[in-house]
Amino acid sequence: MKFTSRGILKLLFCLLFFVLAQGGVFSQEEKTTIRVGLSNQGFSTFEHKSASFVSPDVASLSDLASNTQLEISPDEVIDVKIEKGLFSVSSGDKTILEEAKGPLVITPKEKTGIVNLNRKGTPAYYSGLIELKSVKENTFNIINVLDMQTYLKGVVPNEMPVSFGLEALKAQAVAARNYANRPQNVYKNYDICDSTACQVYYGINSQKEISDRAVDETKGIFALYENEPILALYSSTAGGITEDWKNVYGYNNPSIQPKPYLVSVCDDKNQKFLKTEDEVREFYSNKTLSYDVKSPRYRWLVEWETPELEEVLNKTLLEQSKAGLVEPKFDGSFVLEGLEDIKVLKRGNSGKALEIEIVFKNGTYKVKRELGIRRVLKKNNAMLASANFFVDKELKPAKKDNLEIPDDSKSEAVFSFEKLISPMVKHSKSPQKFIITGGGFGHGVGMSQYGAGYMASLGKKYDEILKHYYSSITLGTMHKEVAYNPYQIQYKSEFYRPKNSKQKYILKVSNPKRVSTIKFSINSHNFNPDMTGYSAKVLGMDITKYLKDGVNTVIFEPLDAKDKSKTLTYQIEVINRE
């Protein structure tokens, strides 16, 4: 290993440009690069005290604070630690870097591995840069900085089974691209995490040929509502009816506005929303017509013996009280006993439980929001698959002396669901067992992944899948702002057009500030329309005839000096031919 100066300035420039691109005027435009926070083996933390790295080829390690760069030999393992805010790096028993302020950046030729970190049973390797940035005095983040397309190739096959087919994977790729480009202020040192808290990202070793193709063949394409990228939420299985965003994420919170594209959708056009308990029971008791029907969680049943569920609820009600989802709060100062009932008080359009009441002999508690409900009703330490359910109770018989049973029925079974209890039999109030029957897996908002897979098997294209689950959307590129700049830096958008596409592609130029002259090209076809006297704020131009199969490029030149105080924006919208 040796000190070199090669590449330091280039690396610093790239990182500086990336930081600038994430703020200022570029912050609302398409990200071409993304910063991913990498967690530990169990996904329990993103703060690391130490880590070891290896690359199959020559790589470099740079300390950006001191402009120091080290060369790493192929397959050489380097160990990184942090103490009192300073990094130290060793190779074997030799210390090669001390008291480095960082950030440290590992630049591989192709990929970097994190030693003893496995994803999907294989060693975890990542393309792009690995940045190590301190969080506290004795912990640091591991951040993978890479281009968006490569990132998505490490997401799509881990969020959706590749067996679902190309068109379903394309829909997943668009949804994942939308999600990765969302505005966020959650994390300090990175844009997005690698776990189920964001999108599952397992790096280069998890990539598959068909999912790579899905990412490539949707390059630059987003799901849009009123020309802006949507929050493209998705879950495993909706159960036949998706749920309204407001009911799940804004329940009982008037400050949260609805999202018109994330509203409830029924797979069966003849199916109506579930308004009554009988309708919920009927729907989730049967495998009705739905795109989700092939999901193993399409319909399910969970049951608890009452003592088992009481033990669970004593823990989970305390946990969710701390999260503010239980009224009144349960502080755990006494034991909840004599579980008598679980009632659903409020439901969403899919029948999803939004508020429940849990009745004990010594206390009654309300649990709000679907996630809180699922986390309260745990079985084997796993939360409920979804909040789309109804509850049955199996009651204990009362003492024999209190039974009013005809002589000829004494041999009949005395256990039955509450709904089916014979009026001839007296039962105690305390249930012996609770049975929850339901459907779906996940929050149920937006695209159902199993539904997308089934739609693809029926020959549906990815745009049809997306438009089924996200109401009133269009597809197209994100808008890009064009301004004057003295460096003559061009503004470029790239997007993929499928072979034999029957759709039209419309270039939309928003020009409310009346820019006088614009210059742009479409796959080397040059245009220079004079905007003088043009009063409309938005120019629409059918550019389909200038496009080719595969990746297409639209380039706008910076505005002329006479328009230096003005800006315009452009984007491409994909529409179906009438």
PDB file of C-alpha atoms in Angstrom, residues 38 87 139-140 158 192 364 389 494 519 550 564:
ATOM      1  CA  LEU A  38     -25.895   0.615   4.828  1.00  0.00           C
ATOM      2  CA  PHE A  87     -10.670   7.244  12.135  1.00  0.00           C
ATOM      3  CA  THR A 139     -19.694   5.586  15.490  1.00  0.00           C
ATOM      4  CA  PHE A 140     -19.848   6.210  11.750  1.00  0.00           C
ATOM      5  CA  ASN A 158     -35.195  -7.664  -3.589  1.00  0.00           C
ATOM      6  CA  ILE A 192     -32.156   6.574   1.815  1.00  0.00           C
ATOM      7  CA  THR A 364     -60.483  -0.845  28.297  1.00  0.00           C
ATOM      8  CA  PHE A 389     -59.657  -8.582   9.474  1.00  0.00           C
ATOM      9  CA  GLU A 494     -32.762  10.578 -21.046  1.00  0.00           C
ATOM     10  CA  LYS A 519     -32.852  25.970 -28.205  1.00  0.00           C
ATOM     11  CA  GLY A 550     -34.392   2.396 -26.653  1.00  0.00           C
ATOM     12  CA  LYS A 564     -30.618  35.619 -17.686  1.00  0.00           C
TER      13      LYS A 564
END
